[in-house]
Amino acid sequence: MLVSEHRRGPVRSEAARVAILEATARLFQTRGYDQLTMEGIAAEAHVGKQTIYRWWPSKGALVADCLLEGLLFREGFSPADTGDLRADLIAWLRGILAFVDREGGVSMVHSLIAAAGDHPSVGLRLSEGLGANQLLRARFESAVAAGQLSPDRPLDELGDAFVGAVVLRALSRTPTDAGTAVRLVDAVLGA
Amino acid sequence: MLVSEHRRGPVRSEAARVAILEATARLFQTRGYDQLTMEGIAAEAHVGKQTIYRWWPSKGALVADCLLEGLLFREGFSPADTGDLRADLIAWLRGILAFVDREGGVSMVHSLIAAAGDHPSVGLRLSEGLGANQLLRARFESAVAAGQLSPDRPLDELGDAFVGAVVLRALSRTPTDAGTAVRLVDAVLGA
Amino acid sequence: MLVSEHRRGPVRSEAARVAILEATARLFQTRGYDQLTMEGIAAEAHVGKQTIYRWWPSKGALVADCLLEGLLFREGFSPADTGDLRADLIAWLRGILAFVDREGGVSMVHSLIAAAGDHPSVGLRLSEGLGANQLLRARFESAVAAGQLSPDRPLDELGDAFVGAVVLRALSRTPTDAGTAVRLVDAVLGA
Amino acid sequence: MLVSEHRRGPVRSEAARVAILEATARLFQTRGYDQLTMEGIAAEAHVGKQTIYRWWPSKGALVADCLLEGLLFREGFSPADTGDLRADLIAWLRGILAFVDREGGVSMVHSLIAAAGDHPSVGLRLSEGLGANQLLRARFESAVAAGQLSPDRPLDELGDAFVGAVVLRALSRTPTDAGTAVRLVDAVLGA
DNA sequence: CAGTAACCGAGACGGTACGTCTTGTCTTCCT
DNA sequence: AGGAAGACAAGACGTACCGTCTCGGTTACTG
């Protein structure tokens, strides 16, 4: 006895889905989140507006999906493991800060923060994108194993502290200098 | 003989200025930053739109001014100094997290984050409003003097780490539990 | 027993055809021509849109078919033949004007006029539906035979004049009074 | 005794009003009523859509205003007064029928009928535009004075009968031949 | 004390984008 | 193959705000 609940009619068009996400990513990167419009995306993707609204409730959800598909963050910021936690974290933070300071980096982060305001999962992905949380946590665990980090430190919160500080700088547009990464690591880890 | 550069005509109306800021604060608190519109503010303040645009360039600037006037944040979050740094920080964080979790707190913080995206100084004021930076720094200095905190730790960055972690939680709407404050303090300070 | 003429494959579904026409009539009468949509008809008839487009080119054609099937006009307005042409015409016109003035009558006629704009045959059917042209012409012929109407009057055009005047009133929403029918008959026929 | 109740603020822009009406007339004549869109009018008039909606509630009202301004009907169809009522009416009807049959004439009338469906006053103006009602009535009065027309005939309804018959022909797209005007006059007036 | 320049409220203006609706075509599965 | 369901591209709908400009009317300094 089969019956298997079945829908009739055409199925979601993968071509349209991809075109929409790619158009969104393209426009997000070139114009930023605020300038991103549903109409612009529809035009760029050669798609009817209704096709967007059928599958995504909002601009934020669309950007969140782009993040999930990895269309916005090409680069991952994974901390190296040279055995020296402090050096590795400094290097990792410098990478992130360089990205943020780079042409378009600030506005990129700002756009993501704005998008996070509209859609919760963007915030989660933002942490992961910047901090590569899993990798960061792995690095911390390695440091704990090596005796460089007290096992008492809650590692997720430790990651949040670093990533949060970076986000806060971006929010307040505090300029970064050469020593910023070092100071931040020393502040949190102790010198 | 100083020609005394002088303007003719009436001078800026204090009544209008105050009405606009108060209308902005009122609408910001009830509807949030996104729902805040220049037209709405003008109507609420019984003021012409031009009177707003004459003195403020943007919605963000208006909100920033509200912050400066103390119309948005009634409460300050100042850490106590009982001699026990860890306990004081935990208490302070709990206060902030309770505020954020409270009815309307999340959206308040989100609105401020959104406003910060539009206007840099909102970001600065946000840090200060949440973290009361001066006070926090003072508490850290007291801890250094008491030998509870290594003098090597850059104190500004230490504050950023705490406030940043809170902002990050708000951004990703990560739910808070009873242990969050403790874990965050232990993560950053060491247990 | 004449099975005769058989196509293979499924043949046009009579059930669908009828369901579509009835849905159209139902919606036309309740919502009017402007509110009538292909999507609405398809939904009301539990039919795919394509099934409509396969057999009818437009909304107007659909309404025209409804008229042909007699699904829109239940009532016919046939002039009586009491021997008194003037009285018969006045009675007949009063019936039509009462229908038009009645609840929903104006919008009914307006909808038909709109449909006539989209599809020529609706216009023809409109004349017939309102004026019952054949019957009206028969009444005129009877009057000619009775010597009440000059044989020189072109009878089709005479009918058009009456029906046209009614349509024009509907178009301009000129209100009707008790004497309208009398005046119209006297205007055209002479008192 | 001063203080006459006064509105403050800018006054309605005559330039915009005229541009909108002229754009409407232009598009109405070239594309017809159905193809006429508010967006198209706004674009053609170089005007924001809101400026249209601020002053006109609908497309029909806009077309009605165009009629009132005389932007749609250049030509008036005024019956001559040669002393021969029948000949004058035939000539007048031939002019109208020629206009309707002419390139674009049918669609023009159809468009006006459609517009009349949307907006009552278009219907009134339609009668006037086609029938020049005042002038027609004046011609009838002259005929009554000359003893060519019974004083018992209600003259307004007489005009309606003629104009209505023409509208009805346009609605049903009944083709016109050389004798149409003659037959119509004879039908209504008697030979 | 008249002139005049900048303020004020109100709100119309040209625009952009919104989210919804309908059209007519296309695609998929089911009977 | 025909029919139901419904996704698709297109584009009009009417609304909400944007930031600018234009009105009269109202100060308050200047000559």
PDB file of N, CA, C and O in Angstrom, chain B residues 76-138:
ATOM      1  N   GLY B  76      23.083  52.457  33.173  1.00  0.00           N
ATOM      2  CA  GLY B  76      24.488  52.227  32.886  1.00  0.00           C
ATOM      3  C   GLY B  76      24.856  50.887  33.491  1.00  0.00           C
ATOM      4  O   GLY B  76      24.270  50.464  34.495  1.00  0.00           O
ATOM      5  N   PHE B  77      25.808  50.216  32.895  1.00  0.00           N
ATOM      6  CA  PHE B  77      26.214  48.925  33.434  1.00  0.00           C
ATOM      7  C   PHE B  77      27.625  49.060  34.006  1.00  0.00           C
ATOM      8  O   PHE B  77      28.607  48.770  33.341  1.00  0.00           O
ATOM      9  N   SER B  78      27.696  49.513  35.233  1.00  0.00           N
ATOM     10  CA  SER B  78      29.032  49.715  35.811  1.00  0.00           C
ATOM     11  C   SER B  78      29.383  48.532  36.709  1.00  0.00           C
ATOM     12  O   SER B  78      28.590  48.121  37.556  1.00  0.00           O
ATOM     13  N   PRO B  79      30.568  48.003  36.513  1.00  0.00           N
ATOM     14  CA  PRO B  79      30.998  46.883  37.363  1.00  0.00           C
ATOM     15  C   PRO B  79      31.284  47.383  38.778  1.00  0.00           C
ATOM     16  O   PRO B  79      31.862  48.453  38.967  1.00  0.00           O
ATOM     17  N   ALA B  80      30.877  46.609  39.726  1.00  0.00           N
ATOM     18  CA  ALA B  80      31.169  46.951  41.120  1.00  0.00           C
ATOM     19  C   ALA B  80      32.639  46.663  41.420  1.00  0.00           C
ATOM     20  O   ALA B  80      33.339  46.056  40.608  1.00  0.00           O
ATOM     21  N   ASP B  81      33.097  47.122  42.536  1.00  0.00           N
ATOM     22  CA  ASP B  81      34.481  46.805  42.951  1.00  0.00           C
ATOM     23  C   ASP B  81      34.459  46.285  44.383  1.00  0.00           C
ATOM     24  O   ASP B  81      34.627  47.027  45.343  1.00  0.00           O
ATOM     25  N   THR B  82      34.248  44.977  44.474  1.00  0.00           N
ATOM     26  CA  THR B  82      34.175  44.359  45.801  1.00  0.00           C
ATOM     27  C   THR B  82      35.535  43.808  46.213  1.00  0.00           C
ATOM     28  O   THR B  82      35.688  43.227  47.281  1.00  0.00           O
ATOM     29  N   GLY B  83      36.499  43.947  45.287  1.00  0.00           N
ATOM     30  CA  GLY B  83      37.796  43.347  45.562  1.00  0.00           C
ATOM     31  C   GLY B  83      37.970  42.020  44.842  1.00  0.00           C
ATOM     32  O   GLY B  83      39.086  41.567  44.606  1.00  0.00           O
ATOM     33  N   ASP B  84      36.847  41.422  44.472  1.00  0.00           N
ATOM     34  CA  ASP B  84      36.909  40.133  43.759  1.00  0.00           C
ATOM     35  C   ASP B  84      36.579  40.378  42.285  1.00  0.00           C
ATOM     36  O   ASP B  84      35.423  40.488  41.892  1.00  0.00           O
ATOM     37  N   LEU B  85      37.619  40.471  41.444  1.00  0.00           N
ATOM     38  CA  LEU B  85      37.429  40.818  40.033  1.00  0.00           C
ATOM     39  C   LEU B  85      36.481  39.859  39.329  1.00  0.00           C
ATOM     40  O   LEU B  85      35.549  40.266  38.638  1.00  0.00           O
ATOM     41  N   ARG B  86      36.731  38.591  39.508  1.00  0.00           N
ATOM     42  CA  ARG B  86      35.936  37.576  38.809  1.00  0.00           C
ATOM     43  C   ARG B  86      34.450  37.735  39.154  1.00  0.00           C
ATOM     44  O   ARG B  86      33.598  37.784  38.278  1.00  0.00           O
ATOM     45  N   ALA B  87      34.171  37.821  40.441  1.00  0.00           N
ATOM     46  CA  ALA B  87      32.774  37.965  40.866  1.00  0.00           C
ATOM     47  C   ALA B  87      32.170  39.246  40.320  1.00  0.00           C
ATOM     48  O   ALA B  87      31.017  39.276  39.847  1.00  0.00           O
ATOM     49  N   ASP B  88      32.941  40.331  40.362  1.00  0.00           N
ATOM     50  CA  ASP B  88      32.418  41.601  39.868  1.00  0.00           C
ATOM     51  C   ASP B  88      32.103  41.544  38.381  1.00  0.00           C
ATOM     52  O   ASP B  88      31.067  42.044  37.923  1.00  0.00           O
ATOM     53  N   LEU B  89      33.003  40.915  37.618  1.00  0.00           N
ATOM     54  CA  LEU B  89      32.777  40.832  36.170  1.00  0.00           C
ATOM     55  C   LEU B  89      31.565  39.960  35.854  1.00  0.00           C
ATOM     56  O   LEU B  89      30.764  40.261  34.976  1.00  0.00           O
ATOM     57  N   ILE B  90      31.468  38.855  36.601  1.00  0.00           N
ATOM     58  CA  ILE B  90      30.321  37.978  36.383  1.00  0.00           C
ATOM     59  C   ILE B  90      29.017  38.717  36.665  1.00  0.00           C
ATOM     60  O   ILE B  90      28.065  38.662  35.876  1.00  0.00           O
ATOM     61  N   ALA B  91      29.008  39.457  37.740  1.00  0.00           N
ATOM     62  CA  ALA B  91      27.797  40.210  38.077  1.00  0.00           C
ATOM     63  C   ALA B  91      27.476  41.234  36.990  1.00  0.00           C
ATOM     64  O   ALA B  91      26.318  41.383  36.558  1.00  0.00           O
ATOM     65  N   TRP B  92      28.520  41.912  36.561  1.00  0.00           N
ATOM     66  CA  TRP B  92      28.346  42.940  35.528  1.00  0.00           C
ATOM     67  C   TRP B  92      27.804  42.325  34.231  1.00  0.00           C
ATOM     68  O   TRP B  92      26.831  42.806  33.646  1.00  0.00           O
ATOM     69  N   LEU B  93      28.405  41.220  33.815  1.00  0.00           N
ATOM     70  CA  LEU B  93      27.960  40.547  32.601  1.00  0.00           C
ATOM     71  C   LEU B  93      26.519  40.056  32.734  1.00  0.00           C
ATOM     72  O   LEU B  93      25.732  40.130  31.791  1.00  0.00           O
ATOM     73  N   ARG B  94      26.217  39.548  33.914  1.00  0.00           N
ATOM     74  CA  ARG B  94      24.846  39.061  34.129  1.00  0.00           C
ATOM     75  C   ARG B  94      23.844  40.189  33.956  1.00  0.00           C
ATOM     76  O   ARG B  94      22.771  39.997  33.396  1.00  0.00           O
ATOM     77  N   GLY B  95      24.215  41.357  34.439  1.00  0.00           N
ATOM     78  CA  GLY B  95      23.330  42.511  34.270  1.00  0.00           C
ATOM     79  C   GLY B  95      23.097  42.822  32.796  1.00  0.00           C
ATOM     80  O   GLY B  95      21.962  43.010  32.354  1.00  0.00           O
ATOM     81  N   ILE B  96      24.180  42.829  32.053  1.00  0.00           N
ATOM     82  CA  ILE B  96      24.054  43.127  30.626  1.00  0.00           C
ATOM     83  C   ILE B  96      23.244  42.058  29.927  1.00  0.00           C
ATOM     84  O   ILE B  96      22.319  42.350  29.151  1.00  0.00           O
ATOM     85  N   LEU B  97      23.573  40.805  30.186  1.00  0.00           N
ATOM     86  CA  LEU B  97      22.872  39.709  29.515  1.00  0.00           C
ATOM     87  C   LEU B  97      21.388  39.719  29.885  1.00  0.00           C
ATOM     88  O   LEU B  97      20.528  39.427  29.045  1.00  0.00           O
ATOM     89  N   ALA B  98      21.112  40.053  31.117  1.00  0.00           N
ATOM     90  CA  ALA B  98      19.703  40.122  31.526  1.00  0.00           C
ATOM     91  C   ALA B  98      18.990  41.219  30.746  1.00  0.00           C
ATOM     92  O   ALA B  98      17.859  41.040  30.277  1.00  0.00           O
ATOM     93  N   PHE B  99      19.677  42.342  30.595  1.00  0.00           N
ATOM     94  CA  PHE B  99      19.089  43.439  29.819  1.00  0.00           C
ATOM     95  C   PHE B  99      18.819  43.019  28.378  1.00  0.00           C
ATOM     96  O   PHE B  99      17.751  43.274  27.823  1.00  0.00           O
ATOM     97  N   VAL B 100      19.811  42.351  27.791  1.00  0.00           N
ATOM     98  CA  VAL B 100      19.662  41.935  26.397  1.00  0.00           C
ATOM     99  C   VAL B 100      18.537  40.921  26.257  1.00  0.00           C
ATOM    100  O   VAL B 100      17.770  40.945  25.296  1.00  0.00           O
ATOM    101  N   ASP B 101      18.460  40.004  27.232  1.00  0.00           N
ATOM    102  CA  ASP B 101      17.445  38.958  27.139  1.00  0.00           C
ATOM    103  C   ASP B 101      16.048  39.471  27.452  1.00  0.00           C
ATOM    104  O   ASP B 101      15.048  38.859  27.074  1.00  0.00           O
ATOM    105  N   ARG B 102      16.034  40.596  28.149  1.00  0.00           N
ATOM    106  CA  ARG B 102      14.743  41.114  28.587  1.00  0.00           C
ATOM    107  C   ARG B 102      13.858  41.506  27.396  1.00  0.00           C
ATOM    108  O   ARG B 102      14.338  41.743  26.295  1.00  0.00           O
ATOM    109  N   GLU B 103      12.590  41.572  27.664  1.00  0.00           N
ATOM    110  CA  GLU B 103      11.625  42.053  26.669  1.00  0.00           C
ATOM    111  C   GLU B 103      12.121  43.318  25.972  1.00  0.00           C
ATOM    112  O   GLU B 103      12.345  44.345  26.615  1.00  0.00           O
ATOM    113  N   GLY B 104      12.298  43.207  24.692  1.00  0.00           N
ATOM    114  CA  GLY B 104      12.721  44.388  23.954  1.00  0.00           C
ATOM    115  C   GLY B 104      14.216  44.634  23.958  1.00  0.00           C
ATOM    116  O   GLY B 104      14.704  45.467  23.205  1.00  0.00           O
ATOM    117  N   GLY B 105      14.932  43.909  24.815  1.00  0.00           N
ATOM    118  CA  GLY B 105      16.368  44.139  24.899  1.00  0.00           C
ATOM    119  C   GLY B 105      17.106  43.721  23.638  1.00  0.00           C
ATOM    120  O   GLY B 105      17.950  44.455  23.139  1.00  0.00           O
ATOM    121  N   VAL B 106      16.753  42.553  23.143  1.00  0.00           N
ATOM    122  CA  VAL B 106      17.402  42.078  21.921  1.00  0.00           C
ATOM    123  C   VAL B 106      17.211  43.064  20.792  1.00  0.00           C
ATOM    124  O   VAL B 106      18.163  43.454  20.122  1.00  0.00           O
ATOM    125  N   SER B 107      15.977  43.455  20.602  1.00  0.00           N
ATOM    126  CA  SER B 107      15.706  44.331  19.464  1.00  0.00           C
ATOM    127  C   SER B 107      16.365  45.681  19.678  1.00  0.00           C
ATOM    128  O   SER B 107      16.804  46.326  18.733  1.00  0.00           O
ATOM    129  N   MET B 108      16.448  46.089  20.946  1.00  0.00           N
ATOM    130  CA  MET B 108      17.152  47.336  21.270  1.00  0.00           C
ATOM    131  C   MET B 108      18.610  47.240  20.818  1.00  0.00           C
ATOM    132  O   MET B 108      19.106  48.114  20.110  1.00  0.00           O
ATOM    133  N   VAL B 109      19.251  46.171  21.226  1.00  0.00           N
ATOM    134  CA  VAL B 109      20.657  46.003  20.850  1.00  0.00           C
ATOM    135  C   VAL B 109      20.790  45.863  19.342  1.00  0.00           C
ATOM    136  O   VAL B 109      21.673  46.458  18.707  1.00  0.00           O
ATOM    137  N   HIS B 110      19.889  45.098  18.754  1.00  0.00           N
ATOM    138  CA  HIS B 110      19.932  44.974  17.301  1.00  0.00           C
ATOM    139  C   HIS B 110      19.769  46.318  16.616  1.00  0.00           C
ATOM    140  O   HIS B 110      20.456  46.619  15.645  1.00  0.00           O
ATOM    141  N   SER B 111      18.853  47.074  17.103  1.00  0.00           N
ATOM    142  CA  SER B 111      18.637  48.381  16.497  1.00  0.00           C
ATOM    143  C   SER B 111      19.892  49.238  16.617  1.00  0.00           C
ATOM    144  O   SER B 111      20.267  49.944  15.688  1.00  0.00           O
ATOM    145  N   LEU B 112      20.515  49.142  17.783  1.00  0.00           N
ATOM    146  CA  LEU B 112      21.735  49.932  17.965  1.00  0.00           C
ATOM    147  C   LEU B 112      22.837  49.432  17.038  1.00  0.00           C
ATOM    148  O   LEU B 112      23.596  50.222  16.475  1.00  0.00           O
ATOM    149  N   ILE B 113      22.912  48.129  16.870  1.00  0.00           N
ATOM    150  CA  ILE B 113      23.916  47.583  15.958  1.00  0.00           C
ATOM    151  C   ILE B 113      23.646  48.065  14.542  1.00  0.00           C
ATOM    152  O   ILE B 113      24.540  48.480  13.807  1.00  0.00           O
ATOM    153  N   ALA B 114      22.364  48.043  14.165  1.00  0.00           N
ATOM    154  CA  ALA B 114      22.012  48.527  12.833  1.00  0.00           C
ATOM    155  C   ALA B 114      22.367  50.003  12.688  1.00  0.00           C
ATOM    156  O   ALA B 114      22.935  50.427  11.676  1.00  0.00           O
ATOM    157  N   ALA B 115      22.060  50.771  13.725  1.00  0.00           N
ATOM    158  CA  ALA B 115      22.380  52.197  13.682  1.00  0.00           C
ATOM    159  C   ALA B 115      23.884  52.402  13.615  1.00  0.00           C
ATOM    160  O   ALA B 115      24.371  53.309  12.940  1.00  0.00           O
ATOM    161  N   ALA B 116      24.604  51.548  14.320  1.00  0.00           N
ATOM    162  CA  ALA B 116      26.065  51.645  14.288  1.00  0.00           C
ATOM    163  C   ALA B 116      26.578  51.441  12.872  1.00  0.00           C
ATOM    164  O   ALA B 116      27.559  52.066  12.448  1.00  0.00           O
ATOM    165  N   GLY B 117      25.905  50.558  12.134  1.00  0.00           N
ATOM    166  CA  GLY B 117      26.302  50.359  10.747  1.00  0.00           C
ATOM    167  C   GLY B 117      26.168  51.626   9.939  1.00  0.00           C
ATOM    168  O   GLY B 117      26.975  51.897   9.048  1.00  0.00           O
ATOM    169  N   ASP B 118      25.178  52.439  10.273  1.00  0.00           N
ATOM    170  CA  ASP B 118      24.954  53.670   9.523  1.00  0.00           C
ATOM    171  C   ASP B 118      25.795  54.828  10.031  1.00  0.00           C
ATOM    172  O   ASP B 118      26.066  55.765   9.289  1.00  0.00           O
ATOM    173  N   HIS B 119      26.154  54.775  11.287  1.00  0.00           N
ATOM    174  CA  HIS B 119      26.839  55.937  11.853  1.00  0.00           C
ATOM    175  C   HIS B 119      27.889  55.465  12.853  1.00  0.00           C
ATOM    176  O   HIS B 119      27.551  54.902  13.896  1.00  0.00           O
ATOM    177  N   PRO B 120      29.157  55.752  12.570  1.00  0.00           N
ATOM    178  CA  PRO B 120      30.260  55.225  13.374  1.00  0.00           C
ATOM    179  C   PRO B 120      30.110  55.480  14.859  1.00  0.00           C
ATOM    180  O   PRO B 120      30.303  54.577  15.671  1.00  0.00           O
ATOM    181  N   SER B 121      29.733  56.705  15.205  1.00  0.00           N
ATOM    182  CA  SER B 121      29.787  57.058  16.624  1.00  0.00           C
ATOM    183  C   SER B 121      28.753  56.283  17.428  1.00  0.00           C
ATOM    184  O   SER B 121      28.879  56.154  18.648  1.00  0.00           O
ATOM    185  N   VAL B 122      27.736  55.762  16.762  1.00  0.00           N
ATOM    186  CA  VAL B 122      26.795  54.915  17.482  1.00  0.00           C
ATOM    187  C   VAL B 122      27.526  53.677  17.990  1.00  0.00           C
ATOM    188  O   VAL B 122      27.276  53.210  19.103  1.00  0.00           O
ATOM    189  N   GLY B 123      28.431  53.167  17.163  1.00  0.00           N
ATOM    190  CA  GLY B 123      29.206  51.998  17.574  1.00  0.00           C
ATOM    191  C   GLY B 123      29.994  52.286  18.837  1.00  0.00           C
ATOM    192  O   GLY B 123      30.001  51.492  19.790  1.00  0.00           O
ATOM    193  N   LEU B 124      30.643  53.441  18.836  1.00  0.00           N
ATOM    194  CA  LEU B 124      31.419  53.826  20.019  1.00  0.00           C
ATOM    195  C   LEU B 124      30.517  53.932  21.241  1.00  0.00           C
ATOM    196  O   LEU B 124      30.812  53.403  22.314  1.00  0.00           O
ATOM    197  N   ARG B 125      29.427  54.629  21.053  1.00  0.00           N
ATOM    198  CA  ARG B 125      28.502  54.815  22.174  1.00  0.00           C
ATOM    199  C   ARG B 125      27.898  53.487  22.614  1.00  0.00           C
ATOM    200  O   ARG B 125      27.579  53.304  23.789  1.00  0.00           O
ATOM    201  N   LEU B 126      27.740  52.589  21.652  1.00  0.00           N
ATOM    202  CA  LEU B 126      27.207  51.276  21.990  1.00  0.00           C
ATOM    203  C   LEU B 126      28.147  50.575  22.958  1.00  0.00           C
ATOM    204  O   LEU B 126      27.724  50.043  24.000  1.00  0.00           O
ATOM    205  N   SER B 127      29.432  50.568  22.622  1.00  0.00           N
ATOM    206  CA  SER B 127      30.412  49.966  23.525  1.00  0.00           C
ATOM    207  C   SER B 127      30.311  50.614  24.896  1.00  0.00           C
ATOM    208  O   SER B 127      30.233  49.943  25.922  1.00  0.00           O
ATOM    209  N   GLU B 128      30.298  51.903  24.877  1.00  0.00           N
ATOM    210  CA  GLU B 128      30.286  52.614  26.152  1.00  0.00           C
ATOM    211  C   GLU B 128      29.003  52.357  26.916  1.00  0.00           C
ATOM    212  O   GLU B 128      29.005  52.142  28.123  1.00  0.00           O
ATOM    213  N   GLY B 129      27.912  52.370  26.186  1.00  0.00           N
ATOM    214  CA  GLY B 129      26.617  52.157  26.834  1.00  0.00           C
ATOM    215  C   GLY B 129      26.556  50.787  27.475  1.00  0.00           C
ATOM    216  O   GLY B 129      26.127  50.644  28.617  1.00  0.00           O
ATOM    217  N   LEU B 130      26.971  49.792  26.724  1.00  0.00           N
ATOM    218  CA  LEU B 130      26.941  48.444  27.281  1.00  0.00           C
ATOM    219  C   LEU B 130      28.037  48.253  28.310  1.00  0.00           C
ATOM    220  O   LEU B 130      27.817  47.741  29.401  1.00  0.00           O
ATOM    221  N   GLY B 131      29.240  48.666  27.931  1.00  0.00           N
ATOM    222  CA  GLY B 131      30.390  48.311  28.749  1.00  0.00           C
ATOM    223  C   GLY B 131      30.834  49.401  29.675  1.00  0.00           C
ATOM    224  O   GLY B 131      31.653  49.176  30.566  1.00  0.00           O
ATOM    225  N   ALA B 132      30.274  50.565  29.490  1.00  0.00           N
ATOM    226  CA  ALA B 132      30.714  51.675  30.322  1.00  0.00           C
ATOM    227  C   ALA B 132      32.235  51.679  30.369  1.00  0.00           C
ATOM    228  O   ALA B 132      32.855  51.569  31.421  1.00  0.00           O
ATOM    229  N   ASN B 133      32.837  51.778  29.186  1.00  0.00           N
ATOM    230  CA  ASN B 133      34.265  51.504  29.051  1.00  0.00           C
ATOM    231  C   ASN B 133      35.165  52.115  30.111  1.00  0.00           C
ATOM    232  O   ASN B 133      36.063  51.454  30.631  1.00  0.00           O
ATOM    233  N   GLN B 134      34.939  53.377  30.375  1.00  0.00           N
ATOM    234  CA  GLN B 134      35.798  54.014  31.383  1.00  0.00           C
ATOM    235  C   GLN B 134      35.732  53.245  32.697  1.00  0.00           C
ATOM    236  O   GLN B 134      36.765  52.911  33.289  1.00  0.00           O
ATOM    237  N   LEU B 135      34.527  52.974  33.135  1.00  0.00           N
ATOM    238  CA  LEU B 135      34.335  52.307  34.416  1.00  0.00           C
ATOM    239  C   LEU B 135      34.945  50.917  34.398  1.00  0.00           C
ATOM    240  O   LEU B 135      35.579  50.477  35.360  1.00  0.00           O
ATOM    241  N   LEU B 136      34.757  50.236  33.268  1.00  0.00           N
ATOM    242  CA  LEU B 136      35.303  48.890  33.159  1.00  0.00           C
ATOM    243  C   LEU B 136      36.828  48.936  33.244  1.00  0.00           C
ATOM    244  O   LEU B 136      37.471  48.169  33.963  1.00  0.00           O
ATOM    245  N   ARG B 137      37.380  49.893  32.518  1.00  0.00           N
ATOM    246  CA  ARG B 137      38.824  50.048  32.530  1.00  0.00           C
ATOM    247  C   ARG B 137      39.320  50.366  33.950  1.00  0.00           C
ATOM    248  O   ARG B 137      40.340  49.836  34.402  1.00  0.00           O
ATOM    249  N   ALA B 138      38.568  51.207  34.612  1.00  0.00           N
ATOM    250  CA  ALA B 138      38.936  51.552  35.992  1.00  0.00           C
ATOM    251  C   ALA B 138      38.930  50.305  36.876  1.00  0.00           C
ATOM    252  O   ALA B 138      39.837  50.086  37.698  1.00  0.00           O
TER     253      ALA B 138
END
